[in-house]
């Protein structure tokens, strides 16, 4: 029996599982996440895939990681840097060493540090032997050997046995964090029910990992992270892209409009297409087009036909859609364009996140072509954001751009998902058949300035629309100078008027007047909120507001901004919202930018804010 | 020749019902007028409700077509009519969707959407107005202009080898491929009807005279004096004959088509019998494409080159949805939102 | 003999010739223009084509016009509204009536006002008979009849005879403005030398028109517009698109780089392609691509191969090029992208002018993708502007966007064209072959931050470039967070540094400090200059500065702006430069916008400025 | 079979000279490795200087090729390699330009540029890595995926009818059309050499196994046990035979190709003799495209389907310039700037 271990209670912890793409780290991370969720922790996760499909085994390019942040307090991000880093090989250590806290725990699979692995990772010295890890608590264990030993009498090939390695680590972590393992046992049983040998092997290794902690003398500390106090309700875990897909189906259901997606695959947006393609039982039609132009124009066709029409893409694909965005604007038909932003310009950093397509969304078209913009702020919030984008689009007869990003698209968090009955109806009405002899006016307008949605198949509504300038009311082509000016201003006003149908801007955290407002948008929400909350606790008079509506802005935004001496706008780009705000509200807003394909760390935000408030 | 469909919905429509109140803005004499007229003539014969018809076009002179046709319509953007129409048809399979495009719109900037539409086989009718020129932008050569074409952007003659649109459509696995011309109303009406009746993508190339920038490009096939000798009208099950007295015929010498003269001893029995369901023959006859100036050239074929049947995209799409619903039941939003694993916080 | 006519001297006059597309108004206008130019007037012209190719004869849609502004003083625009309006039919009157000065002269061909023509023009009352033209001096003449009469004994068909109508009008105008007709006689002789009957007919009608003025009693006033004082030199008339094409050939010649144009036709840019296609004797290669994407990417290929690579387009085509612009930015290769702006959004007003693509040029790409922007300000200035764009592009190894617009592209003015020897050399050097064993660094940098242009065929320089983020110096792919931020800032800085190689911003007219600066860009130059000059003469303290360099701005621009109490930014859009200036220099610049597909009128600008200065 | 060219420029290059210092980042086992190897093997045989070779690619797994090949290269944007290469070749006809593209890159988003390149006939070599899947974006079906393909974006099976890339290329008037596979190095090398030797656009479809997302898509043609029966290797002037002992042959029954057995009485003399210059035959054999599961299907052909000669775009472009210069002399800038009419102000 091992000497008595102490159990330390933590408010929160960040664990990162890192190994080769073939090491099953995503699965390990997800299992631990489920466990934490079921236990009642609040949490946030982020997977960190290699850019290549399957980079050579053992190389830095092939490292796959999964980061989990869980706690007994509210959690807003997957965490800046980790308390515990699991590394299955040298490359995993090399590419993650700077993501671990000083004094943090590194759990290293020593067999991943043999000469071959060191060489593949381009490491000249063995970190298991030299003193380069002096600042950390290193727990070395030969996972490979122990896994094999646990399975000596099992009838499986060596390769298959080795595939259980991740269960050893998982078992050990469960021990370390003092967890039950039921969910994983159930998962394995469901998954391998038909392959009893494999099931047995996995279970055995899982338990071996747990016992290893229990029986080995070296480990004297275990941790405990209590349940979080979270609003009562039923939760699930959700990733941003999943939430976007669900939001679309929900909007389709609650508007009564059939959902049509025209899309062309592109990282990190493809998963929305993949998910929607599964939802055939909801009548969802997904059309994988030959390119992004066909994707958006097919959606325009579907919208003309009366569908809730959507197109999904990422930066370079968005560039290809810009001509058609102009068409949709002049046609004044509903269309939801989703850009899951990634690092640019050009092909850029396809698997990394960025917020650098805001300008493109705002201004990236020929001519005066204003389009409303909505932004999602967290994985689960993608649901609300896309629902809102659909609502605006169909009720205001206008294309709407939704901006999400790679970070929230692939990140996950617990979601207290709504019931169908709780979702607000999206009321729309198609134009009604005309009485004999009456003439249909396709560009007549209501108080929102929106025009009728008159779909083929409706008697008497035959009409023609197109990209040439339209005469108001009749919708006929018009080259009249005054009409053009009128229509340009009308389209602008139509966008602006949406401000009458959206909530006012609220302060998320902090005082409603004061020294500094931190204004954010999109996927930086969690980091900004966490930073500001913590500074509030430290006594700093800083507030945080986060924009859902990027165009038009909520009506009271100017007022809100003027309530603070200074406004800081942190963005994962080189300064975009800040320029729009400076122009529009004529306030000397400060920019804080990070352009590394990575989200903000709470700590760097806190440093920056402290510096400003000094 | 033309089989006339009769309206089945009670309403009796006439060509006039399909005219709009918009002034037609094509050049006087433009071949587009005739095509418009033939389309308006056949539309009432389809037994369709007016409101169930949609015309989608891109940009170009030809693409103004929807403005002149009293149905639903969209004058979209350059080259994308095919893609817009695909989305519409996928969403609303019950509509009768027609695409009007030009040689620039449908084969230059829009070439890709065209071939993808053909392979997918949406049940739509593509009317490709081929005037071998960019009309709207005032006279640049197009991907169907013959080599050495002197045009605005090629003052010393073009060096592009042109597409053979029929061969391209066949290469893209089109299920219906035909050619007609603006100046033969009866033939054009017939081809329009055939296009409509085909369940699947119908690719109808229509030779159209642009009297401003490319006048007489097709005169050999349209003018009385030469038409009989230069235009070959293909009729299903009939031998390939042409000439003033139908005295000339096409015979296959191995794989090589040769012209024989029936008045000079050749026998009708040896002639190539047109079979629009034969892909090999379609491929051969699609290559009757030499310029009329070429010594010993073959006549240019008109009519249906090829027709076959393959499930349409929209049918399969609807079926797949129906099958899933049959198998799993209609989707329940609450279940979908909950996903596979939930937990409760009290 | 008619009664003695008086001759009134004018400083300037604006004439507009308007008729059906088939009436030869462009030719008539061009002939009068040449006459005025040869005589020594300063001038500006603008043709006004119908949007349709050949709209039905007699309809408003079919009206074709040509406006000429000439004078003995400096002329900066084709004129706001005309002193003399020639109308060949009812539709021409209808569509131009609001472009004529109160009290101006209308010369009307009465046979164009018969029942048929009135109906085609949708006119319910005959303006020749009612009193609707009471505010104007109307000179009615039955041009058709008089033309036919002049030709009774000529052997030509009626149609061909009628085609001489425009010569009658031209002759009459020559009489009215007291001109010699030599240039037109020579022109006709050259043109119809091989058709003596046609030549004879045209000459006879031309002279008949002149004599009609001489011999008819009704006209008592003739006008005289003296030579302008213009810098000595040899002049020609030039349209903007022509000047652009010439500027490209000149830049090719003076840089020693072969010129490659990848383009897809689009109004109003196509003429640049048409012109360059003629210049084969300069080795120019023009490639009419299948679409705009192939147009720009083929140019990228040619640039990689060492050509001066160019692509030309207009708004919707520009939209399609934006993805490739990102590629060119990351590749850091030279490329000149010319956008001849037209009315948008979408297909918009294809034959009308606008300045609404500035935002697209600035911001219309995914990711942080800064691209230098140059703008041309007048027809002849297109030459200088494109020359400058080429210089920046090849010397700084960077894509450059040139903005012109439909107004200056189709407008014409006299041009004191340069000699080849006067043009500044554009020095460039390709990377040199490497010595054996040396490694080429494709992303090494010079003081401009530009990298070497290493073209295929050069020994030892083999290297690969692409749209993924690059490591500085080596040009290898890099997913390093810090490198990305470094490269984003470097690309920005590279653009900013161009400011070291361009002239400081000058004041074009007016005081160098004071109450109001009118800041303009692009094709509004002439109108702004004329308005400010006239106000200066009236004693107003207003200045005018015009931007050639839109990105980066000249280094001293901030300083210049701060020298004035107020800054007014007039634009043919809904306010674009003004937003950029407000953000960047944090000054509360005023916007003045016109969005009618038309250029500014001097008079409206003067009104606006007076209002501000009140 | 492969004719070896010998270097003529004094320098002796080897395959190793064409390797770069970049780590190769394809999945272990990916068919791309073999193709890379065969290309590196034949490059030294072309008698070219290393610096005169350029590889242009789009985006996709396959499109990473240039990073691994020590020549000039560009990894451009998705679908546009063909267009980038066209501009480069037009500007620099003396370079040897190679395009590496995928079934998504070259036939989905880039389909239009591909067919336009083929009709223009630039002298370039298109290597289309067909793995019938989108590799880089992790497994969506592509325009060459067979019907009913279950992939990421088609969990219930795809409903798109796929392109037949060979037929499409023929329809676009390609002058050289061939097919090979990653797993037959000798054949692939031969086809690469043939592609290079063809003066004009060479379209080489290469079946490439994506062992991660579409493993074994071509196993019938590549695996020893089935290859002889399922893969038909076309050899110019030779009868079409296949099978373990070359005991099977293809005969034409009218236009209908049928399989006959030489061991069961059929005579070699009756067999179809492959003639790569015969467009009709090329069209017929391009349609040997049935899935191996189809009863009585024909074998899948490999080798050169079609080859013909037509002037290349870049040659005509250069000629036209040369002709104009010969006729008018080299352009004088001063004359050009002055235009046709000038006046002097003193
Ligand atoms: C994106 C874009 N590029 C270019 C154009 C300009 N444009 C309009 S129609 C056209 C070609 C017209 O030719 P075709 O399709 O043959 O039609 P036609 O006018 O001959 O009927 C072009 C190049 C455009 N409107 N949009
Ligand atoms: C404009 C744009 N759209 C989409 C993508 C995403 N994308 C990259 S490669 C690819 C398809 C790859 O398939 P294929 O060309 O067959 O190449 P493979 O990876 O199979 O070799 C896609 C959709 C992109 N990079 N750019
Ligand atoms: S330009 Fe040609 S195609 Fe266009 S309307 Fe005129 S005649 Fe017809
Ligand atoms: S995903 Fe497929 S095609 Fe791409 S590298 Fe891996 S095996 Fe090759
Ligand atoms: Mg055309
Ligand atoms: Mg592929």
JSON list of N, CA and C in Angstrom, two decimals, chain A residues 477-511:
[
{"chain": "A", "resi": 477, "resn": "UNK", "atom": "N", "xyz": [-36.02, 47.71, -63.71]},
{"chain": "A", "resi": 477, "resn": "UNK", "atom": "CA", "xyz": [-34.67, 48.26, -63.88]},
{"chain": "A", "resi": 477, "resn": "UNK", "atom": "C", "xyz": [-34.79, 49.78, -63.96]},
{"chain": "A", "resi": 478, "resn": "UNK", "atom": "N", "xyz": [-33.88, 50.48, -63.31]},
{"chain": "A", "resi": 478, "resn": "UNK", "atom": "CA", "xyz": [-33.89, 51.93, -63.42]},
{"chain": "A", "resi": 478, "resn": "UNK", "atom": "C", "xyz": [-32.49, 52.49, -63.50]},
{"chain": "A", "resi": 479, "resn": "UNK", "atom": "N", "xyz": [-32.27, 53.32, -64.51]},
{"chain": "A", "resi": 479, "resn": "UNK", "atom": "CA", "xyz": [-30.98, 54.01, -64.63]},
{"chain": "A", "resi": 479, "resn": "UNK", "atom": "C", "xyz": [-31.09, 55.46, -64.17]},
{"chain": "A", "resi": 480, "resn": "UNK", "atom": "N", "xyz": [-32.23, 55.82, -63.60]},
{"chain": "A", "resi": 480, "resn": "UNK", "atom": "CA", "xyz": [-32.45, 57.19, -63.13]},
{"chain": "A", "resi": 480, "resn": "UNK", "atom": "C", "xyz": [-31.44, 57.58, -62.05]},
{"chain": "A", "resi": 481, "resn": "UNK", "atom": "N", "xyz": [-30.75, 58.69, -62.23]},
{"chain": "A", "resi": 481, "resn": "UNK", "atom": "CA", "xyz": [-29.77, 59.10, -61.23]},
{"chain": "A", "resi": 481, "resn": "UNK", "atom": "C", "xyz": [-30.35, 59.21, -59.82]},
{"chain": "A", "resi": 482, "resn": "UNK", "atom": "N", "xyz": [-31.47, 59.88, -59.68]},
{"chain": "A", "resi": 482, "resn": "UNK", "atom": "CA", "xyz": [-32.03, 60.09, -58.33]},
{"chain": "A", "resi": 482, "resn": "UNK", "atom": "C", "xyz": [-32.48, 58.77, -57.71]},
{"chain": "A", "resi": 483, "resn": "UNK", "atom": "N", "xyz": [-32.99, 57.89, -58.54]},
{"chain": "A", "resi": 483, "resn": "UNK", "atom": "CA", "xyz": [-33.42, 56.61, -58.02]},
{"chain": "A", "resi": 483, "resn": "UNK", "atom": "C", "xyz": [-32.25, 55.84, -57.43]},
{"chain": "A", "resi": 484, "resn": "UNK", "atom": "N", "xyz": [-31.12, 55.90, -58.12]},
{"chain": "A", "resi": 484, "resn": "UNK", "atom": "CA", "xyz": [-29.95, 55.17, -57.64]},
{"chain": "A", "resi": 484, "resn": "UNK", "atom": "C", "xyz": [-29.54, 55.70, -56.26]},
{"chain": "A", "resi": 485, "resn": "UNK", "atom": "N", "xyz": [-29.45, 57.00, -56.14]},
{"chain": "A", "resi": 485, "resn": "UNK", "atom": "CA", "xyz": [-29.09, 57.57, -54.85]},
{"chain": "A", "resi": 485, "resn": "UNK", "atom": "C", "xyz": [-30.11, 57.19, -53.79]},
{"chain": "A", "resi": 486, "resn": "UNK", "atom": "N", "xyz": [-31.35, 57.25, -54.19]},
{"chain": "A", "resi": 486, "resn": "UNK", "atom": "CA", "xyz": [-32.42, 56.88, -53.26]},
{"chain": "A", "resi": 486, "resn": "UNK", "atom": "C", "xyz": [-32.26, 55.43, -52.81]},
{"chain": "A", "resi": 487, "resn": "UNK", "atom": "N", "xyz": [-32.00, 54.56, -53.76]},
{"chain": "A", "resi": 487, "resn": "UNK", "atom": "CA", "xyz": [-31.91, 53.13, -53.41]},
{"chain": "A", "resi": 487, "resn": "UNK", "atom": "C", "xyz": [-30.67, 52.82, -52.60]},
{"chain": "A", "resi": 488, "resn": "UNK", "atom": "N", "xyz": [-29.56, 53.46, -52.91]},
{"chain": "A", "resi": 488, "resn": "UNK", "atom": "CA", "xyz": [-28.35, 53.26, -52.11]},
{"chain": "A", "resi": 488, "resn": "UNK", "atom": "C", "xyz": [-28.64, 53.64, -50.67]},
{"chain": "A", "resi": 489, "resn": "UNK", "atom": "N", "xyz": [-29.29, 54.76, -50.49]},
{"chain": "A", "resi": 489, "resn": "UNK", "atom": "CA", "xyz": [-29.58, 55.22, -49.11]},
{"chain": "A", "resi": 489, "resn": "UNK", "atom": "C", "xyz": [-30.65, 54.34, -48.47]},
{"chain": "A", "resi": 490, "resn": "UNK", "atom": "N", "xyz": [-31.57, 53.90, -49.28]},
{"chain": "A", "resi": 490, "resn": "UNK", "atom": "CA", "xyz": [-32.61, 53.02, -48.74]},
{"chain": "A", "resi": 490, "resn": "UNK", "atom": "C", "xyz": [-32.00, 51.72, -48.24]},
{"chain": "A", "resi": 491, "resn": "UNK", "atom": "N", "xyz": [-31.11, 51.14, -49.03]},
{"chain": "A", "resi": 491, "resn": "UNK", "atom": "CA", "xyz": [-30.50, 49.88, -48.59]},
{"chain": "A", "resi": 491, "resn": "UNK", "atom": "C", "xyz": [-29.71, 50.08, -47.30]},
{"chain": "A", "resi": 492, "resn": "UNK", "atom": "N", "xyz": [-29.06, 51.23, -47.21]},
{"chain": "A", "resi": 492, "resn": "UNK", "atom": "CA", "xyz": [-28.31, 51.54, -45.99]},
{"chain": "A", "resi": 492, "resn": "UNK", "atom": "C", "xyz": [-29.28, 51.71, -44.81]},
{"chain": "A", "resi": 493, "resn": "UNK", "atom": "N", "xyz": [-30.34, 52.45, -45.05]},
{"chain": "A", "resi": 493, "resn": "UNK", "atom": "CA", "xyz": [-31.33, 52.71, -44.01]},
{"chain": "A", "resi": 493, "resn": "UNK", "atom": "C", "xyz": [-32.01, 51.42, -43.57]},
{"chain": "A", "resi": 494, "resn": "UNK", "atom": "N", "xyz": [-32.22, 50.55, -44.53]},
{"chain": "A", "resi": 494, "resn": "UNK", "atom": "CA", "xyz": [-32.84, 49.26, -44.21]},
{"chain": "A", "resi": 494, "resn": "UNK", "atom": "C", "xyz": [-31.97, 48.49, -43.23]},
{"chain": "A", "resi": 495, "resn": "UNK", "atom": "N", "xyz": [-30.68, 48.54, -43.44]},
{"chain": "A", "resi": 495, "resn": "UNK", "atom": "CA", "xyz": [-29.76, 47.88, -42.50]},
{"chain": "A", "resi": 495, "resn": "UNK", "atom": "C", "xyz": [-29.81, 48.60, -41.15]},
{"chain": "A", "resi": 496, "resn": "UNK", "atom": "N", "xyz": [-29.74, 49.91, -41.20]},
{"chain": "A", "resi": 496, "resn": "UNK", "atom": "CA", "xyz": [-29.72, 50.68, -39.95]},
{"chain": "A", "resi": 496, "resn": "UNK", "atom": "C", "xyz": [-30.98, 50.44, -39.13]},
{"chain": "A", "resi": 497, "resn": "UNK", "atom": "N", "xyz": [-32.09, 50.30, -39.84]},
{"chain": "A", "resi": 497, "resn": "UNK", "atom": "CA", "xyz": [-33.36, 50.14, -39.14]},
{"chain": "A", "resi": 497, "resn": "UNK", "atom": "C", "xyz": [-33.47, 48.83, -38.36]},
{"chain": "A", "resi": 498, "resn": "UNK", "atom": "N", "xyz": [-32.63, 47.89, -38.70]},
{"chain": "A", "resi": 498, "resn": "UNK", "atom": "CA", "xyz": [-32.63, 46.64, -37.94]},
{"chain": "A", "resi": 498, "resn": "UNK", "atom": "C", "xyz": [-32.35, 46.94, -36.47]},
{"chain": "A", "resi": 499, "resn": "UNK", "atom": "N", "xyz": [-31.65, 48.05, -36.22]},
{"chain": "A", "resi": 499, "resn": "UNK", "atom": "CA", "xyz": [-31.36, 48.44, -34.84]},
{"chain": "A", "resi": 499, "resn": "UNK", "atom": "C", "xyz": [-32.63, 48.59, -34.01]},
{"chain": "A", "resi": 500, "resn": "UNK", "atom": "N", "xyz": [-33.76, 48.86, -34.67]},
{"chain": "A", "resi": 500, "resn": "UNK", "atom": "CA", "xyz": [-35.04, 48.95, -33.94]},
{"chain": "A", "resi": 500, "resn": "UNK", "atom": "C", "xyz": [-35.54, 47.59, -33.48]},
{"chain": "A", "resi": 501, "resn": "UNK", "atom": "N", "xyz": [-34.94, 46.55, -34.01]},
{"chain": "A", "resi": 501, "resn": "UNK", "atom": "CA", "xyz": [-35.48, 45.20, -33.73]},
{"chain": "A", "resi": 501, "resn": "UNK", "atom": "C", "xyz": [-34.47, 44.33, -33.01]},
{"chain": "A", "resi": 502, "resn": "UNK", "atom": "N", "xyz": [-33.47, 44.95, -32.43]},
{"chain": "A", "resi": 502, "resn": "UNK", "atom": "CA", "xyz": [-32.49, 44.17, -31.66]},
{"chain": "A", "resi": 502, "resn": "UNK", "atom": "C", "xyz": [-32.35, 44.81, -30.29]},
{"chain": "A", "resi": 503, "resn": "UNK", "atom": "N", "xyz": [-31.85, 44.01, -29.32]},
{"chain": "A", "resi": 503, "resn": "UNK", "atom": "CA", "xyz": [-31.73, 44.57, -27.96]},
{"chain": "A", "resi": 503, "resn": "UNK", "atom": "C", "xyz": [-30.66, 45.65, -27.88]},
{"chain": "A", "resi": 504, "resn": "UNK", "atom": "N", "xyz": [-30.79, 46.48, -26.88]},
{"chain": "A", "resi": 504, "resn": "UNK", "atom": "CA", "xyz": [-29.76, 47.48, -26.64]},
{"chain": "A", "resi": 504, "resn": "UNK", "atom": "C", "xyz": [-28.50, 46.79, -26.12]},
{"chain": "A", "resi": 505, "resn": "UNK", "atom": "N", "xyz": [-27.40, 47.50, -26.25]},
{"chain": "A", "resi": 505, "resn": "UNK", "atom": "CA", "xyz": [-26.14, 46.94, -25.78]},
{"chain": "A", "resi": 505, "resn": "UNK", "atom": "C", "xyz": [-26.11, 46.92, -24.26]},
{"chain": "A", "resi": 506, "resn": "UNK", "atom": "N", "xyz": [-25.73, 45.78, -23.71]},
{"chain": "A", "resi": 506, "resn": "UNK", "atom": "CA", "xyz": [-25.63, 45.65, -22.25]},
{"chain": "A", "resi": 506, "resn": "UNK", "atom": "C", "xyz": [-24.17, 45.58, -21.83]},
{"chain": "A", "resi": 507, "resn": "UNK", "atom": "N", "xyz": [-23.94, 45.91, -20.60]},
{"chain": "A", "resi": 507, "resn": "UNK", "atom": "CA", "xyz": [-22.61, 45.70, -20.03]},
{"chain": "A", "resi": 507, "resn": "UNK", "atom": "C", "xyz": [-22.59, 44.29, -19.45]},
{"chain": "A", "resi": 508, "resn": "UNK", "atom": "N", "xyz": [-21.60, 43.53, -19.83]},
{"chain": "A", "resi": 508, "resn": "UNK", "atom": "CA", "xyz": [-21.54, 42.14, -19.42]},
{"chain": "A", "resi": 508, "resn": "UNK", "atom": "C", "xyz": [-21.02, 42.00, -17.99]},
{"chain": "A", "resi": 509, "resn": "UNK", "atom": "N", "xyz": [-19.95, 42.71, -17.70]},
{"chain": "A", "resi": 509, "resn": "UNK", "atom": "CA", "xyz": [-19.38, 42.68, -16.35]},
{"chain": "A", "resi": 509, "resn": "UNK", "atom": "C", "xyz": [-18.90, 44.09, -16.02]},
{"chain": "A", "resi": 510, "resn": "UNK", "atom": "N", "xyz": [-18.80, 44.38, -14.75]},
{"chain": "A", "resi": 510, "resn": "UNK", "atom": "CA", "xyz": [-18.21, 45.65, -14.34]},
{"chain": "A", "resi": 510, "resn": "UNK", "atom": "C", "xyz": [-19.21, 46.77, -14.28]},
{"chain": "A", "resi": 511, "resn": "UNK", "atom": "N", "xyz": [-18.72, 47.95, -13.89]},
{"chain": "A", "resi": 511, "resn": "UNK", "atom": "CA", "xyz": [-19.58, 49.10, -13.67]},
{"chain": "A", "resi": 511, "resn": "UNK", "atom": "C", "xyz": [-20.15, 49.68, -14.96]}
]
